[in-house]
Amino acid sequence: MTDSALPTPTAAATPLDAERISADFPILQVGPNTGKRLAFLDSAASAMKPRAVIDSIVRTYESGYANVHRGVYALAATATDNMEGAREKVRTLLNASSPREIVFTRGTTEAINLVANSWGRANLGPGDIVVTTELEHHSNLVPWQQLCRAVGAELRFIPVDDDGVLDVSGLEALAAGGTLKLVTVVHASNSLGSVTPLDVVVPWAKSHGALVLVDGAQSVPHRVVDVQALGIDFLAFSGHKVMGPSGVGVLWGREELLAAMPPWQFGGEMIRRVQYDEATWNDLPWKFEAGTPAIAEIIALGAALDYVESIGGLAAINAHEHAMTSYGHELLLGVPGLRVLGPAQGEERGGVLSFTLEGTHPHDIATMLDQLDVNVRAGHHCTQPLMKRLGINATARASVYAYTTREDLDRLVDGLVEVRRVFRLP
Ligand code: C6P
């Protein structure tokens, strides 16, 4: 059975009907503590899965599973076709030129490590400069920090202001005194929602002949990302944040770059011919996919992308998130002692509202909200240097997605009023 022949999920609703969409998510129906619907406001960490994705996984294991690219029997051909079909769906999503540019990884983290270990080790050395931002998730910081140390290149940072918004006024100075080879930036910050102005950063990088890598973990699930229109060279994202399963992600790279890059992991799948003393490599993209891939998960990522389309597509999701984030921002500003970090109200932000509440620790906030079946994340969000730059240790973070309703955000604010009452805050 091919995966495209499967039952269709919720019919499109424009503008996006979050109430109706949320009915497609079994886990949202009943919270574990109150029996009420779960107000899940932690999709930036990982999105919940619609029935269509869960069904895809079950279907693969029940009727379409075998190892891929190896077997001559029918099930192996079905699994291979479905997996390669998912690659084509990702190609369409990103408007990439060819499926050869779509490499499946375990997630954003592995995709960035692939570029660092393959392209980076082959192309960076003393006198070279890598520019990133002060916003980065550890996944787009530590690989470059460690690589630059190892090869003698220099890592420099586009600064943020005290609100955590990027200041791109001094870009030129970041390229001085060396050769700018790579600009590697988060598209939308997971901690603050700040959005990188790629329309400024990409032309600047290109004016120096540098490559651009975009960490799309928090953008690809939430907005249209067209790699050709952006003029970038590499893009990483995670399937689990776009309602697909965990354990699968994507590196997109321009074909000529990927073709010139050495493999970074060795084993089955990625070889063409092996002798005891040497080996040659498979074609793209399999050159970068050593070992048995996450077959059912990749196929289900394709189902997740179908689902995104079926509910109206990324533009509709983005418009809905914008409305929800503005609504939530407004509500939060009405809570005494609460500070929302990141871009000011009305400015562009991803679907993330990060905040502190004077007199409480973010972990206490998240724990108390959980009792009310309102889920938010608390901590440094894998951005410790950014937290330090802003002079804080942690925030509480509410993040929205296609299934977020106004009621979820009302419950968040009601919960915060309850936190203030319990902590006897003035
Ligand atoms: N951010 C969050 O709660 P992985 O773990 O490889 O799927 O994604 C890593 C990653 C990279 N970049 C950005 C901007 C991210 O937001 C994330 C994951 C989660 O914010 C978990 S820390």
Short mmCIF file of C-alpha atoms and ligand atoms in Angstrom, two decimals:
data_model
loop_
_atom_site.label_atom_id
_atom_site.label_comp_id
_atom_site.label_asym_id
_atom_site.label_seq_id
_atom_site.Cartn_x
_atom_site.Cartn_y
_atom_site.Cartn_z
CA MET A 1 0.00 0.00 0.00
CA THR A 2 1.42 3.40 -0.87
CA ASP A 3 1.31 6.02 1.81
CA SER A 4 -0.43 8.55 -0.40
CA ALA A 5 -3.45 6.24 -0.67
CA LEU A 6 -4.33 6.78 2.94
CA PRO A 7 -7.41 8.30 4.57
CA THR A 8 -7.31 12.08 4.36
CA PRO A 9 -7.16 14.11 7.57
CA THR A 10 -9.33 17.08 8.50
CA ALA A 11 -10.57 19.06 5.52
CA ALA A 12 -9.07 22.47 4.92
CA ALA A 13 -10.54 25.33 6.87
CA THR A 14 -9.63 28.89 5.97
CA PRO A 15 -9.01 30.86 8.07
CA LEU A 16 -7.59 28.07 10.10
CA ASP A 17 -10.08 26.52 12.53
CA ALA A 18 -7.97 25.59 15.54
CA GLU A 19 -10.87 24.08 17.51
CA ARG A 20 -11.58 21.69 14.71
CA ILE A 21 -7.91 20.96 14.06
CA SER A 22 -7.27 20.17 17.71
CA ALA A 23 -9.86 17.37 17.43
CA ASP A 24 -7.36 15.56 15.18
CA PHE A 25 -4.89 15.25 18.09
CA PRO A 26 -5.78 12.42 20.48
CA ILE A 27 -3.36 13.60 23.17
CA LEU A 28 -4.99 17.04 23.43
CA GLN A 29 -8.44 15.71 24.26
CA VAL A 30 -7.97 15.01 27.97
CA GLY A 31 -5.28 16.47 30.24
CA PRO A 32 -3.80 14.09 32.81
CA ASN A 33 -4.56 16.28 35.85
CA THR A 34 -7.98 17.87 35.38
CA GLY A 35 -9.71 15.79 32.74
CA LYS A 36 -10.14 19.05 30.75
CA ARG A 37 -8.73 19.48 27.28
CA LEU A 38 -4.94 19.86 27.46
CA ALA A 39 -3.79 23.46 26.89
CA PHE A 40 -0.54 22.43 25.28
CA LEU A 41 1.68 25.50 24.92
CA ASP A 42 5.03 23.80 24.37
CA SER A 43 5.04 23.06 20.65
CA ALA A 44 8.38 24.85 20.24
CA ALA A 45 9.90 21.93 22.17
CA SER A 46 8.00 19.33 20.16
CA ALA A 47 4.64 19.44 18.42
CA MET A 48 1.85 16.98 19.13
CA LYS A 49 0.93 14.44 16.46
CA PRO A 50 -2.34 14.31 14.54
CA ARG A 51 -4.15 11.02 14.03
CA ALA A 52 -2.93 11.00 10.39
CA VAL A 53 0.70 10.77 11.53
CA ILE A 54 -0.01 8.13 14.17
CA ASP A 55 -1.94 6.11 11.58
CA SER A 56 0.92 6.38 9.12
CA ILE A 57 3.32 4.81 11.61
CA VAL A 58 0.91 1.99 12.41
CA ARG A 59 0.24 1.41 8.73
CA THR A 60 3.92 1.20 7.85
CA TYR A 61 4.58 -1.41 10.53
CA GLU A 62 1.39 -3.32 9.79
CA SER A 63 1.54 -3.44 6.03
CA GLY A 64 4.43 -1.54 4.46
CA TYR A 65 7.59 -2.25 6.41
CA ALA A 66 10.94 -3.68 5.36
CA ASN A 67 14.44 -2.29 5.09
CA VAL A 68 14.84 0.17 2.25
CA HIS A 69 17.06 0.23 -0.84
CA ARG A 70 18.05 -3.41 -0.30
CA GLY A 71 15.31 -5.95 -0.79
CA VAL A 72 13.97 -7.17 -4.13
CA TYR A 73 10.65 -8.27 -2.63
CA ALA A 74 7.44 -6.22 -2.79
CA LEU A 75 7.39 -4.96 0.80
CA ALA A 76 10.92 -3.62 0.49
CA ALA A 77 9.95 -1.83 -2.70
CA THR A 78 6.86 -0.34 -0.99
CA ALA A 79 8.89 0.91 1.99
CA THR A 80 11.51 2.36 -0.35
CA ASP A 81 8.89 4.09 -2.50
CA ASN A 82 7.13 5.54 0.53
CA MET A 83 10.37 6.78 2.05
CA GLU A 84 11.53 8.36 -1.20
CA GLY A 85 8.02 9.79 -1.59
CA ALA A 86 8.48 11.56 1.73
CA ARG A 87 11.75 13.00 0.44
CA GLU A 88 9.88 14.45 -2.52
CA LYS A 89 7.32 15.98 -0.13
CA VAL A 90 10.13 17.69 1.78
CA ARG A 91 11.59 18.91 -1.51
CA THR A 92 8.24 20.47 -2.39
CA LEU A 93 7.89 22.00 1.08
CA LEU A 94 11.24 23.80 0.80
CA ASN A 95 11.06 24.45 -2.95
CA ALA A 96 14.42 22.69 -3.32
CA SER A 97 15.65 22.00 -6.85
CA SER A 98 16.04 18.27 -6.46
CA PRO A 99 15.41 15.43 -3.99
CA ARG A 100 19.18 14.89 -4.11
CA GLU A 101 19.41 18.01 -1.95
CA ILE A 102 17.28 16.51 0.84
CA VAL A 103 19.32 14.52 3.37
CA PHE A 104 17.47 12.76 6.18
CA THR A 105 19.10 13.10 9.60
CA ARG A 106 17.96 12.49 13.16
CA GLY A 107 17.05 16.16 13.56
CA THR A 108 18.28 19.73 13.37
CA THR A 109 21.17 18.96 15.69
CA GLU A 110 22.51 16.15 13.54
CA ALA A 111 22.00 18.17 10.35
CA ILE A 112 24.15 21.03 11.68
CA ASN A 113 26.77 18.60 12.97
CA LEU A 114 26.87 17.06 9.50
CA VAL A 115 27.72 20.40 7.90
CA ALA A 116 30.27 21.25 10.60
CA ASN A 117 32.03 17.90 10.36
CA SER A 118 31.89 17.54 6.60
CA TRP A 119 31.96 20.98 4.95
CA GLY A 120 33.51 22.68 7.99
CA ARG A 121 36.47 20.33 8.45
CA ALA A 122 37.18 20.39 4.72
CA ASN A 123 36.93 24.16 4.28
CA LEU A 124 37.80 26.04 7.48
CA GLY A 125 41.22 26.85 8.87
CA PRO A 126 43.31 29.60 10.47
CA GLY A 127 42.32 33.08 9.33
CA ASP A 128 38.77 32.01 8.49
CA ILE A 129 35.73 33.52 10.19
CA VAL A 130 32.39 31.93 11.02
CA VAL A 131 29.64 34.36 12.03
CA THR A 132 26.65 33.32 14.08
CA THR A 133 24.32 35.20 16.46
CA GLU A 134 23.95 35.62 20.21
CA LEU A 135 20.49 34.03 19.88
CA GLU A 136 21.59 30.55 18.93
CA HIS A 137 20.34 27.28 20.33
CA HIS A 138 23.28 25.21 21.57
CA SER A 139 22.81 23.05 18.45
CA ASN A 140 23.96 25.88 16.20
CA LEU A 141 26.60 27.15 18.60
CA VAL A 142 28.56 24.28 20.13
CA PRO A 143 29.34 22.45 16.83
CA TRP A 144 30.90 25.68 15.43
CA GLN A 145 32.59 26.60 18.68
CA GLN A 146 34.26 23.20 18.85
CA LEU A 147 35.10 23.10 15.15
CA CYS A 148 36.62 26.59 15.16
CA ARG A 149 38.77 25.61 18.11
CA ALA A 150 39.92 22.45 16.38
CA VAL A 151 40.83 24.07 13.04
CA GLY A 152 41.97 27.50 14.25
CA ALA A 153 39.08 29.49 12.74
CA GLU A 154 37.34 32.32 14.58
CA LEU A 155 33.69 32.36 15.70
CA ARG A 156 32.07 35.80 15.87
CA PHE A 157 28.59 36.89 16.94
CA ILE A 158 25.91 39.22 15.65
CA PRO A 159 24.83 40.86 18.93
CA VAL A 160 21.36 41.18 20.43
CA ASP A 161 20.02 44.24 22.22
CA ASP A 162 18.69 44.10 25.78
CA ASP A 163 15.33 42.79 24.52
CA GLY A 164 17.00 39.95 22.64
CA VAL A 165 16.46 41.43 19.19
CA LEU A 166 19.35 41.13 16.72
CA ASP A 167 21.32 44.27 15.99
CA VAL A 168 22.53 43.99 12.40
CA SER A 169 23.86 47.55 12.21
CA GLY A 170 27.51 46.50 12.62
CA LEU A 171 27.75 43.50 10.33
CA GLU A 172 30.70 44.77 8.31
CA ALA A 173 33.00 44.84 11.34
CA LEU A 174 32.37 41.13 11.86
CA ALA A 175 34.10 40.32 8.59
CA ALA A 176 37.20 42.43 9.21
CA GLY A 177 40.67 40.94 9.51
CA GLY A 178 40.02 37.51 8.05
CA THR A 179 38.07 35.55 5.45
CA LEU A 180 34.36 35.25 6.13
CA LYS A 181 33.49 31.70 5.09
CA LEU A 182 30.19 30.90 6.78
CA VAL A 183 27.25 32.75 8.33
CA THR A 184 25.16 30.31 10.37
CA VAL A 185 22.03 31.77 11.94
CA VAL A 186 18.82 30.73 13.61
CA HIS A 187 15.77 31.78 11.57
CA ALA A 188 13.43 32.25 14.55
CA SER A 189 14.70 32.08 18.12
CA ASN A 190 13.29 29.23 20.20
CA SER A 191 13.87 31.20 23.41
CA LEU A 192 12.51 34.62 22.52
CA GLY A 193 10.76 34.44 19.17
CA SER A 194 13.16 37.00 17.64
CA VAL A 195 13.37 36.61 13.88
CA THR A 196 16.65 36.97 12.01
CA PRO A 197 16.38 39.50 9.14
CA LEU A 198 17.64 37.14 6.45
CA ASP A 199 16.95 39.83 3.84
CA VAL A 200 19.84 41.78 5.42
CA VAL A 201 22.10 38.96 6.59
CA VAL A 202 22.09 36.82 3.43
CA PRO A 203 23.11 39.58 0.95
CA TRP A 204 25.80 40.71 3.36
CA ALA A 205 27.20 37.16 3.65
CA LYS A 206 27.06 36.75 -0.12
CA SER A 207 28.89 40.06 -0.65
CA HIS A 208 31.82 38.36 1.13
CA GLY A 209 31.46 35.11 -0.80
CA ALA A 210 30.40 33.30 2.39
CA LEU A 211 27.93 30.42 2.63
CA VAL A 212 24.77 30.74 4.72
CA LEU A 213 23.32 28.03 6.94
CA VAL A 214 19.88 28.62 8.44
CA ASP A 215 18.69 26.77 11.54
CA GLY A 216 15.05 26.38 10.57
CA ALA A 217 13.96 24.35 13.60
CA GLN A 218 11.51 27.09 14.63
CA SER A 219 10.67 28.46 11.19
CA VAL A 220 10.03 25.55 8.82
CA PRO A 221 7.08 24.27 10.92
CA HIS A 222 5.53 27.73 11.13
CA ARG A 223 6.08 29.74 7.93
CA VAL A 224 6.77 29.24 4.27
CA VAL A 225 10.52 28.72 3.87
CA ASP A 226 11.63 28.75 0.23
CA VAL A 227 15.32 27.93 0.11
CA GLN A 228 15.76 29.25 -3.42
CA ALA A 229 14.00 32.55 -2.73
CA LEU A 230 16.07 33.03 0.43
CA GLY A 231 19.31 32.47 -1.49
CA ILE A 232 20.82 30.35 1.26
CA ASP A 233 23.10 27.30 1.09
CA PHE A 234 22.07 24.97 3.92
CA LEU A 235 18.92 24.62 6.01
CA ALA A 236 18.26 22.32 8.95
CA PHE A 237 14.97 21.38 10.59
CA SER A 238 13.41 18.69 12.78
CA GLY A 239 10.42 16.54 11.83
CA HIS A 240 9.07 16.36 15.37
CA LYS A 241 8.43 20.11 15.46
CA VAL A 242 6.28 19.96 12.32
CA MET A 243 3.93 17.36 13.82
CA GLY A 244 6.00 14.45 12.51
CA PRO A 245 7.66 11.80 14.64
CA SER A 246 10.83 12.29 16.66
CA GLY A 247 14.06 10.77 15.32
CA VAL A 248 13.90 12.33 11.86
CA GLY A 249 15.08 15.66 10.55
CA VAL A 250 16.38 17.20 7.39
CA LEU A 251 19.46 18.84 6.03
CA TRP A 252 18.84 20.68 2.80
CA GLY A 253 21.98 21.75 0.95
CA ARG A 254 22.68 23.10 -2.51
CA GLU A 255 23.51 20.14 -4.70
CA GLU A 256 26.92 21.32 -5.87
CA LEU A 257 27.99 21.90 -2.26
CA LEU A 258 26.75 18.51 -1.06
CA ALA A 259 28.38 16.84 -4.06
CA ALA A 260 31.76 18.32 -3.15
CA MET A 261 31.50 17.51 0.56
CA PRO A 262 33.05 14.35 2.03
CA PRO A 263 30.78 11.92 3.90
CA TRP A 264 30.92 12.26 7.68
CA GLN A 265 29.62 8.84 8.73
CA PHE A 266 30.62 5.60 7.09
CA GLY A 267 28.90 2.22 6.73
CA GLY A 268 26.06 0.66 4.78
CA GLU A 269 23.84 2.67 2.37
CA MET A 270 26.40 5.43 1.82
CA ILE A 271 28.86 3.39 -0.24
CA ARG A 272 29.05 2.47 -3.90
CA ARG A 273 31.93 -0.02 -3.93
CA VAL A 274 34.00 -1.32 -1.04
CA GLN A 275 37.33 -3.14 -1.00
CA TYR A 276 39.31 -4.11 2.08
CA ASP A 277 41.53 -1.07 1.70
CA GLU A 278 39.27 1.57 0.09
CA ALA A 279 35.73 2.59 -0.74
CA THR A 280 33.76 4.91 -3.02
CA TRP A 281 30.58 6.78 -2.17
CA ASN A 282 26.95 6.50 -3.17
CA ASP A 283 25.12 9.26 -5.05
CA LEU A 284 23.40 12.12 -3.27
CA PRO A 285 21.61 12.15 -0.91
CA TRP A 286 22.45 8.62 0.26
CA LYS A 287 26.15 9.49 0.55
CA PHE A 288 25.15 11.24 3.79
CA GLU A 289 22.70 8.60 5.07
CA ALA A 290 24.88 5.86 6.52
CA GLY A 291 23.06 2.87 8.02
CA THR A 292 19.37 1.93 8.13
CA PRO A 293 17.33 5.15 8.22
CA ALA A 294 14.30 5.90 10.43
CA ILE A 295 12.02 4.34 7.81
CA ALA A 296 8.58 4.56 9.45
CA GLU A 297 9.38 7.97 10.91
CA ILE A 298 10.47 9.40 7.56
CA ILE A 299 7.30 8.10 5.92
CA ALA A 300 5.24 9.61 8.75
CA LEU A 301 7.04 12.93 8.29
CA GLY A 302 5.59 12.85 4.78
CA ALA A 303 2.16 12.25 6.33
CA ALA A 304 2.73 15.24 8.63
CA LEU A 305 3.50 17.46 5.64
CA ASP A 306 0.32 16.21 3.94
CA TYR A 307 -1.55 17.08 7.11
CA VAL A 308 -0.09 20.60 7.16
CA GLU A 309 -1.35 21.07 3.60
CA SER A 310 -4.76 19.61 4.43
CA ILE A 311 -5.42 22.18 7.17
CA GLY A 312 -4.56 25.12 4.93
CA GLY A 313 -0.76 25.10 4.61
CA LEU A 314 2.01 27.03 6.29
CA ALA A 315 0.79 30.49 5.31
CA ALA A 316 -2.52 29.85 7.09
CA ILE A 317 -0.72 28.32 10.10
CA ASN A 318 1.53 31.36 10.26
CA ALA A 319 -1.42 33.77 10.17
CA HIS A 320 -3.15 31.81 12.92
CA GLU A 321 -0.02 31.75 15.08
CA HIS A 322 0.44 35.45 14.58
CA ALA A 323 -3.10 36.07 15.83
CA MET A 324 -2.61 33.73 18.80
CA THR A 325 0.76 35.21 19.75
CA SER A 326 -0.58 38.77 19.60
CA TYR A 327 -3.57 37.76 21.71
CA GLY A 328 -1.36 35.97 24.26
CA HIS A 329 1.12 38.84 24.36
CA GLU A 330 -1.63 41.30 25.12
CA LEU A 331 -3.01 39.08 27.89
CA LEU A 332 0.40 38.52 29.46
CA LEU A 333 1.14 42.25 29.57
CA GLY A 334 -1.89 42.60 31.84
CA VAL A 335 -0.41 40.31 34.52
CA PRO A 336 1.28 42.42 37.23
CA GLY A 337 5.04 41.77 37.63
CA LEU A 338 5.25 39.85 34.36
CA ARG A 339 7.93 40.72 31.78
CA VAL A 340 7.69 39.41 28.23
CA LEU A 341 11.11 39.06 26.61
CA GLY A 342 11.95 39.33 22.93
CA PRO A 343 10.49 41.64 20.29
CA ALA A 344 8.09 44.37 21.42
CA GLN A 345 4.38 43.99 20.90
CA GLY A 346 3.44 44.38 17.25
CA GLU A 347 6.95 43.56 15.96
CA GLU A 348 7.70 40.40 14.05
CA ARG A 349 8.11 37.36 16.30
CA GLY A 350 7.87 33.60 16.00
CA GLY A 351 5.10 31.85 17.91
CA VAL A 352 6.94 32.03 21.21
CA LEU A 353 6.15 34.09 24.33
CA SER A 354 8.95 33.93 26.87
CA PHE A 355 8.40 35.60 30.21
CA THR A 356 9.47 36.02 33.79
CA LEU A 357 7.22 36.77 36.76
CA GLU A 358 8.77 38.76 39.54
CA GLY A 359 8.93 36.78 42.80
CA THR A 360 8.67 33.32 41.20
CA HIS A 361 11.00 30.90 39.47
CA PRO A 362 9.96 29.77 35.97
CA HIS A 363 10.06 26.14 37.13
CA ASP A 364 7.48 26.91 39.84
CA ILE A 365 5.29 28.59 37.25
CA ALA A 366 5.49 25.60 34.88
CA THR A 367 4.83 23.12 37.70
CA MET A 368 1.78 24.97 38.97
CA LEU A 369 0.39 25.46 35.46
CA ASP A 370 0.79 21.74 34.86
CA GLN A 371 -1.63 21.06 37.72
CA LEU A 372 -4.18 22.96 35.62
CA ASP A 373 -3.22 21.02 32.48
CA VAL A 374 -1.53 24.04 30.95
CA ASN A 375 1.87 22.97 29.61
CA VAL A 376 4.68 25.49 29.18
CA ARG A 377 8.42 25.02 29.20
CA ALA A 378 10.71 26.54 31.83
CA GLY A 379 14.49 26.84 31.80
CA HIS A 380 17.26 28.17 29.62
CA HIS A 381 15.80 26.52 26.48
CA CYS A 382 19.27 25.33 25.40
CA THR A 383 20.41 28.95 25.04
CA GLN A 384 22.55 29.45 28.14
CA PRO A 385 24.79 32.20 26.66
CA LEU A 386 21.69 34.16 25.56
CA MET A 387 20.21 33.93 29.06
CA LYS A 388 23.49 35.20 30.49
CA ARG A 389 23.56 38.06 27.97
CA LEU A 390 20.05 39.08 29.09
CA GLY A 391 21.03 38.83 32.76
CA ILE A 392 18.61 36.02 33.64
CA ASN A 393 18.88 32.29 34.36
CA ALA A 394 15.64 31.08 32.89
CA THR A 395 12.24 32.00 31.51
CA ALA A 396 8.84 30.39 31.28
CA ARG A 397 7.91 29.92 27.63
CA ALA A 398 4.51 29.48 26.01
CA SER A 399 4.54 28.54 22.33
CA VAL A 400 1.67 28.17 19.90
CA TYR A 401 0.83 26.06 16.87
CA ALA A 402 -2.02 25.28 14.48
CA TYR A 403 -4.09 23.66 17.27
CA THR A 404 -3.70 26.51 19.77
CA THR A 405 -6.94 28.26 20.69
CA ARG A 406 -7.72 31.50 22.47
CA GLU A 407 -9.05 29.39 25.30
CA ASP A 408 -5.61 27.81 25.77
CA LEU A 409 -4.13 31.28 26.23
CA ASP A 410 -6.94 32.36 28.53
CA ARG A 411 -6.18 29.32 30.67
CA LEU A 412 -2.50 30.27 30.71
CA VAL A 413 -3.29 33.70 32.07
CA ASP A 414 -5.86 32.37 34.56
CA GLY A 415 -3.15 29.97 35.72
CA LEU A 416 -0.68 32.82 36.16
CA VAL A 417 -3.24 34.69 38.26
CA GLU A 418 -3.45 31.54 40.39
CA VAL A 419 0.37 31.40 40.65
CA ARG A 420 0.36 35.00 41.88
CA ARG A 421 -2.30 34.16 44.45
CA VAL A 422 -0.46 31.10 45.80
CA PHE A 423 2.86 32.97 45.98
CA ARG A 424 1.07 35.95 47.56
CA LEU A 425 2.63 38.31 45.07
CA PRO A 426 1.76 41.99 45.58
N1 C6P B 1 14.52 23.37 20.58
C1 C6P B 1 13.08 23.87 22.43
O1 C6P B 1 12.35 23.54 23.38
P1 C6P B 1 16.55 18.93 17.75
O2 C6P B 1 16.69 18.65 19.22
O3 C6P B 1 17.76 18.50 16.97
O4 C6P B 1 15.27 18.44 17.18
O5 C6P B 1 16.44 20.53 17.60
C2 C6P B 1 17.43 21.36 18.17
C3 C6P B 1 17.08 22.78 17.98
C4 C6P B 1 17.87 23.55 17.15
N2 C6P B 1 17.58 24.84 16.91
C5 C6P B 1 16.51 25.44 17.46
C6 C6P B 1 16.21 26.86 17.13
C7 C6P B 1 15.68 24.72 18.32
O6 C6P B 1 14.61 25.31 18.84
C8 C6P B 1 15.98 23.36 18.61
C9 C6P B 1 15.16 22.58 19.59
C10 C6P B 1 13.69 22.77 21.58
O7 C6P B 1 13.29 25.04 22.16
C11 C6P B 1 14.37 21.76 22.43
S1 C6P B 1 15.74 22.42 23.32
#
